[in-house]
PDB file of C-alpha atoms in Angstrom:
ATOM      1  CA  UNK C  33      40.711 -19.121 -53.734  1.00 71.00           C
ATOM      2  CA  UNK C  34      42.902 -17.690 -56.263  1.00 74.00           C
ATOM      3  CA  UNK C  35      43.408 -13.963 -55.879  1.00 72.00           C
ATOM      4  CA  UNK C  36      42.562 -11.981 -59.190  1.00 68.00           C
ATOM      5  CA  UNK C  37      44.717 -10.009 -59.942  1.00 72.00           C
ATOM      6  CA  UNK C  38      47.459 -11.765 -58.139  1.00 88.00           C
ATOM      7  CA  UNK C  39      49.890 -10.306 -55.509  1.00 87.00           C
ATOM      8  CA  UNK C  40      52.762 -10.134 -58.014  1.00 88.00           C
ATOM      9  CA  UNK C  41      50.579  -8.117 -60.531  1.00 90.00           C
ATOM     10  CA  UNK C  42      49.448  -5.534 -58.058  1.00 91.00           C
ATOM     11  CA  UNK C  43      52.877  -5.032 -56.762  1.00 91.00           C
ATOM     12  CA  UNK C  44      54.453  -4.710 -60.425  1.00 93.00           C
ATOM     13  CA  UNK C  45      51.510  -2.159 -61.081  1.00 94.00           C
ATOM     14  CA  UNK C  46      52.069  -0.233 -57.994  1.00 93.00           C
ATOM     15  CA  UNK C  47      55.802  -0.070 -58.731  1.00 92.00           C
ATOM     16  CA  UNK C  48      55.303   0.904 -62.443  1.00 93.00           C
ATOM     17  CA  UNK C  49      52.894   3.700 -61.175  1.00 94.00           C
ATOM     18  CA  UNK C  50      55.395   5.176 -58.698  1.00 91.00           C
ATOM     19  CA  UNK C  51      57.925   5.096 -61.529  1.00 87.00           C
ATOM     20  CA  UNK C  52      55.840   6.773 -63.991  1.00 90.00           C
ATOM     21  CA  UNK C  53      54.546   9.291 -61.681  1.00 92.00           C
ATOM     22  CA  UNK C  54      58.084  10.039 -60.222  1.00 88.00           C
ATOM     23  CA  UNK C  55      59.362  10.547 -63.904  1.00 87.00           C
ATOM     24  CA  UNK C  56      56.345  12.913 -64.401  1.00 91.00           C
ATOM     25  CA  UNK C  57      57.639  15.116 -61.353  1.00 91.00           C
ATOM     26  CA  UNK C  58      61.452  15.020 -62.731  1.00 89.00           C
ATOM     27  CA  UNK C  59      60.196  16.066 -66.228  1.00 91.00           C
ATOM     28  CA  UNK C  60      57.984  18.851 -64.824  1.00 93.00           C
ATOM     29  CA  UNK C  61      61.164  20.031 -62.926  1.00 90.00           C
ATOM     30  CA  UNK C  62      63.425  19.807 -65.833  1.00 89.00           C
ATOM     31  CA  UNK C  63      65.360  17.084 -64.283  1.00 90.00           C
ATOM     32  CA  UNK C  64      67.230  15.337 -67.132  1.00 84.00           C
ATOM     33  CA  UNK C  65      68.476  12.064 -65.103  1.00 87.00           C
ATOM     34  CA  UNK C  66      66.205   9.085 -65.783  1.00 87.00           C
ATOM     35  CA  UNK C  67      64.287   8.204 -62.623  1.00 83.00           C
ATOM     36  CA  UNK C  68      65.994   4.678 -62.444  1.00 86.00           C
ATOM     37  CA  UNK C  69      69.489   6.422 -61.790  1.00 91.00           C
ATOM     38  CA  UNK C  70      68.376   8.487 -59.025  1.00 92.00           C
ATOM     39  CA  UNK C  71      69.211   5.988 -56.321  1.00 93.00           C
ATOM     40  CA  UNK C  72      72.893   6.449 -57.798  1.00 96.00           C
ATOM     41  CA  UNK C  73      72.620  10.123 -57.096  1.00 96.00           C
ATOM     42  CA  UNK C  74      71.335   9.569 -53.493  1.00 96.00           C
ATOM     43  CA  UNK C  75      73.873   6.860 -52.678  1.00 96.00           C
ATOM     44  CA  UNK C  76      77.049   9.147 -53.830  1.00 97.00           C
ATOM     45  CA  UNK C  77      75.568  12.265 -52.243  1.00 96.00           C
ATOM     46  CA  UNK C  78      75.341  10.501 -48.950  1.00 95.00           C
ATOM     47  CA  UNK C  79      78.469   8.246 -49.031  1.00 95.00           C
ATOM     48  CA  UNK C  80      80.748  10.218 -51.385  1.00 95.00           C
ATOM     49  CA  UNK C  81      82.457   8.647 -54.514  1.00 95.00           C
ATOM     50  CA  UNK C  82      81.695   5.036 -54.627  1.00 96.00           C
ATOM     51  CA  UNK C  83      82.839   2.117 -56.722  1.00 95.00           C
ATOM     52  CA  UNK C  84      80.296   0.079 -58.784  1.00 95.00           C
ATOM     53  CA  UNK C  85      80.528  -2.915 -56.347  1.00 95.00           C
ATOM     54  CA  UNK C  86      80.152  -0.283 -53.386  1.00 96.00           C
ATOM     55  CA  UNK C  87      77.232   1.166 -55.134  1.00 97.00           C
ATOM     56  CA  UNK C  88      75.512  -2.261 -55.842  1.00 96.00           C
ATOM     57  CA  UNK C  89      76.029  -3.309 -52.212  1.00 96.00           C
ATOM     58  CA  UNK C  90      74.480   0.137 -50.950  1.00 95.00           C
ATOM     59  CA  UNK C  91      71.434   0.165 -53.422  1.00 95.00           C
ATOM     60  CA  UNK C  92      70.756  -3.553 -53.313  1.00 92.00           C
ATOM     61  CA  UNK C  93      70.927  -4.255 -57.133  1.00 94.00           C
ATOM     62  CA  UNK C  94      73.468  -6.372 -59.146  1.00 96.00           C
ATOM     63  CA  UNK C  95      76.774  -4.762 -59.925  1.00 95.00           C
ATOM     64  CA  UNK C  96      76.053  -5.264 -63.595  1.00 96.00           C
ATOM     65  CA  UNK C  97      72.983  -3.386 -63.607  1.00 96.00           C
ATOM     66  CA  UNK C  98      74.712  -0.461 -61.785  1.00 96.00           C
ATOM     67  CA  UNK C  99      77.553  -0.486 -64.248  1.00 95.00           C
ATOM     68  CA  UNK C 100      75.199  -0.345 -67.244  1.00 94.00           C
ATOM     69  CA  UNK C 101      73.412   2.829 -65.507  1.00 93.00           C
ATOM     70  CA  UNK C 102      76.715   4.470 -64.821  1.00 95.00           C
ATOM     71  CA  UNK C 103      78.054   3.899 -68.207  1.00 94.00           C
ATOM     72  CA  UNK C 104      75.487   5.769 -69.973  1.00 91.00           C
ATOM     73  CA  UNK C 105      75.216   8.491 -67.296  1.00 93.00           C
ATOM     74  CA  UNK C 106      79.230   8.918 -67.575  1.00 95.00           C
ATOM     75  CA  UNK C 107      78.634   9.192 -71.204  1.00 93.00           C
ATOM     76  CA  UNK C 108      76.008  11.753 -70.664  1.00 92.00           C
ATOM     77  CA  UNK C 109      78.201  13.424 -68.286  1.00 93.00           C
ATOM     78  CA  UNK C 110      76.264  13.384 -65.369  1.00 95.00           C
ATOM     79  CA  UNK C 111      78.795  11.062 -63.280  1.00 97.00           C
ATOM     80  CA  UNK C 112      82.586  10.931 -63.654  1.00 97.00           C
ATOM     81  CA  UNK C 113      84.539   7.799 -63.179  1.00 95.00           C
ATOM     82  CA  UNK C 114      88.063   8.771 -61.218  1.00 93.00           C
ATOM     83  CA  UNK C 115      90.848   6.744 -59.481  1.00 92.00           C
ATOM     84  CA  UNK C 116      89.978   5.849 -55.904  1.00 89.00           C
ATOM     85  CA  UNK C 117      92.055   8.159 -53.468  1.00 88.00           C
ATOM     86  CA  UNK C 118      92.286   4.915 -51.081  1.00 87.00           C
ATOM     87  CA  UNK C 119      93.374   2.479 -53.923  1.00 87.00           C
ATOM     88  CA  UNK C 120      94.407   3.646 -57.214  1.00 84.00           C
ATOM     89  CA  UNK C 121      93.853   0.686 -58.878  1.00 87.00           C
ATOM     90  CA  UNK C 122      90.162   0.973 -58.353  1.00 90.00           C
ATOM     91  CA  UNK C 123      87.803   3.404 -60.031  1.00 93.00           C
ATOM     92  CA  UNK C 124      85.019   5.253 -58.074  1.00 96.00           C
ATOM     93  CA  UNK C 125      82.139   7.237 -59.415  1.00 97.00           C
ATOM     94  CA  UNK C 126      81.111  10.741 -58.444  1.00 97.00           C
ATOM     95  CA  UNK C 127      78.676  13.442 -59.612  1.00 97.00           C
ATOM     96  CA  UNK C 128      80.174  15.473 -62.373  1.00 97.00           C
ATOM     97  CA  UNK C 129      80.869  19.141 -61.653  1.00 97.00           C
ATOM     98  CA  UNK C 130      78.385  20.229 -64.287  1.00 95.00           C
ATOM     99  CA  UNK C 131      75.616  18.082 -62.769  1.00 95.00           C
ATOM    100  CA  UNK C 132      76.340  19.040 -58.926  1.00 95.00           C
ATOM    101  CA  UNK C 133      73.400  21.591 -59.185  1.00 94.00           C
ATOM    102  CA  UNK C 134      70.838  19.278 -60.528  1.00 93.00           C
ATOM    103  CA  UNK C 135      71.963  16.482 -58.311  1.00 95.00           C
ATOM    104  CA  UNK C 136      71.420  18.901 -55.166  1.00 96.00           C
ATOM    105  CA  UNK C 137      67.946  19.599 -56.696  1.00 94.00           C
ATOM    106  CA  UNK C 138      67.293  15.655 -56.763  1.00 95.00           C
ATOM    107  CA  UNK C 139      68.456  15.250 -53.357  1.00 95.00           C
ATOM    108  CA  UNK C 140      65.949  18.113 -52.247  1.00 95.00           C
ATOM    109  CA  UNK C 141      63.018  16.600 -54.013  1.00 93.00           C
ATOM    110  CA  UNK C 142      63.779  13.239 -52.625  1.00 93.00           C
ATOM    111  CA  UNK C 143      63.649  14.549 -49.088  1.00 94.00           C
ATOM    112  CA  UNK C 144      60.263  15.968 -50.016  1.00 94.00           C
ATOM    113  CA  UNK C 145      59.215  12.765 -51.465  1.00 92.00           C
ATOM    114  CA  UNK C 146      60.023  10.967 -48.090  1.00 93.00           C
ATOM    115  CA  UNK C 147      57.453  13.288 -46.252  1.00 95.00           C
ATOM    116  CA  UNK C 148      54.904  12.407 -49.098  1.00 94.00           C
ATOM    117  CA  UNK C 149      55.467   8.787 -48.482  1.00 94.00           C
ATOM    118  CA  UNK C 150      54.845   9.188 -44.920  1.00 95.00           C
ATOM    119  CA  UNK C 151      51.580  10.776 -45.552  1.00 96.00           C
ATOM    120  CA  UNK C 152      50.690   7.968 -47.989  1.00 95.00           C
ATOM    121  CA  UNK C 153      51.564   5.277 -45.435  1.00 94.00           C
ATOM    122  CA  UNK C 154      49.201   7.123 -42.992  1.00 96.00           C
ATOM    123  CA  UNK C 155      46.604   7.225 -45.594  1.00 97.00           C
ATOM    124  CA  UNK C 156      46.795   3.389 -46.455  1.00 95.00           C
ATOM    125  CA  UNK C 157      47.387   2.505 -42.777  1.00 96.00           C
ATOM    126  CA  UNK C 158      50.496   0.789 -43.225  1.00 95.00           C
ATOM    127  CA  UNK C 159      54.031   1.554 -43.722  1.00 94.00           C
ATOM    128  CA  UNK C 160      54.647  -0.026 -46.917  1.00 92.00           C
ATOM    129  CA  UNK C 161      58.472   0.441 -47.257  1.00 91.00           C
ATOM    130  CA  UNK C 162      59.072  -1.309 -43.867  1.00 94.00           C
ATOM    131  CA  UNK C 163      56.638  -4.145 -44.865  1.00 95.00           C
ATOM    132  CA  UNK C 164      58.184  -4.550 -48.138  1.00 93.00           C
ATOM    133  CA  UNK C 165      61.737  -4.806 -46.497  1.00 93.00           C
ATOM    134  CA  UNK C 166      60.230  -7.192 -44.095  1.00 96.00           C
ATOM    135  CA  UNK C 167      59.058  -9.283 -46.638  1.00 95.00           C
ATOM    136  CA  UNK C 168      62.322  -9.260 -48.662  1.00 93.00           C
ATOM    137  CA  UNK C 169      64.125 -10.306 -45.784  1.00 95.00           C
ATOM    138  CA  UNK C 170      61.723 -13.137 -45.253  1.00 97.00           C
ATOM    139  CA  UNK C 171      61.606 -14.379 -48.485  1.00 96.00           C
ATOM    140  CA  UNK C 172      65.674 -14.274 -48.566  1.00 95.00           C
ATOM    141  CA  UNK C 173      65.451 -16.481 -45.500  1.00 97.00           C
ATOM    142  CA  UNK C 174      62.885 -18.901 -46.936  1.00 97.00           C
ATOM    143  CA  UNK C 175      61.889 -18.916 -50.594  1.00 95.00           C
ATOM    144  CA  UNK C 176      58.340 -19.225 -51.895  1.00 93.00           C
ATOM    145  CA  UNK C 177      59.156 -22.745 -53.255  1.00 93.00           C
ATOM    146  CA  UNK C 178      60.243 -23.655 -49.855  1.00 94.00           C
ATOM    147  CA  UNK C 179      57.328 -22.097 -48.215  1.00 94.00           C
ATOM    148  CA  UNK C 180      54.984 -23.805 -50.566  1.00 92.00           C
ATOM    149  CA  UNK C 181      56.696 -27.107 -50.030  1.00 93.00           C
ATOM    150  CA  UNK C 182      56.156 -26.662 -46.322  1.00 93.00           C
ATOM    151  CA  UNK C 183      52.664 -25.692 -46.484  1.00 92.00           C
ATOM    152  CA  UNK C 184      51.759 -27.942 -49.289  1.00 91.00           C
ATOM    153  CA  UNK C 185      54.054 -31.149 -49.304  1.00 90.00           C
ATOM    154  CA  UNK C 186      52.258 -32.705 -52.337  1.00 90.00           C
ATOM    155  CA  UNK C 187      54.059 -29.956 -54.481  1.00 85.00           C
ATOM    156  CA  UNK C 188      57.445 -31.113 -53.535  1.00 79.00           C
ATOM    157  CA  UNK C 189      57.208 -34.433 -55.543  1.00 72.00           C
ATOM    158  CA  UNK C 190      56.660 -32.389 -58.470  1.00 58.00           C
TER     159      UNK C 190
END
């Protein structure tokens, strides 16, 4: 039996819905930072100034994607790039002084979102964050292709 719509499409729709609704919250609260940069604020707020490599590792996205988001945010004046105090050859990113108040507001909102997500997990009777992390780990361990070939060996000849 083929699922309709397929799991990937459902996951994409749910992810887009969270992004759209999250952006609505930020707009209503006059937060100027795009939602796709919130993880940068949270990482720097909890870890202190970080290099693009450290941010990429902490957040789990490619360094190139992190750098493209940082570049625009530095131009917008939300983040600053400064020499690393531990190694002056490296650059680290921090929240710009003029953006500290908005960053604190973002951190507070995201803490409130944690409670909202906890209630949502109770409502749907599954901790989706935990389940998705487990799925990500399992797929990194064994890809969908490997799983398909194991369960249906006739596909491995294709």
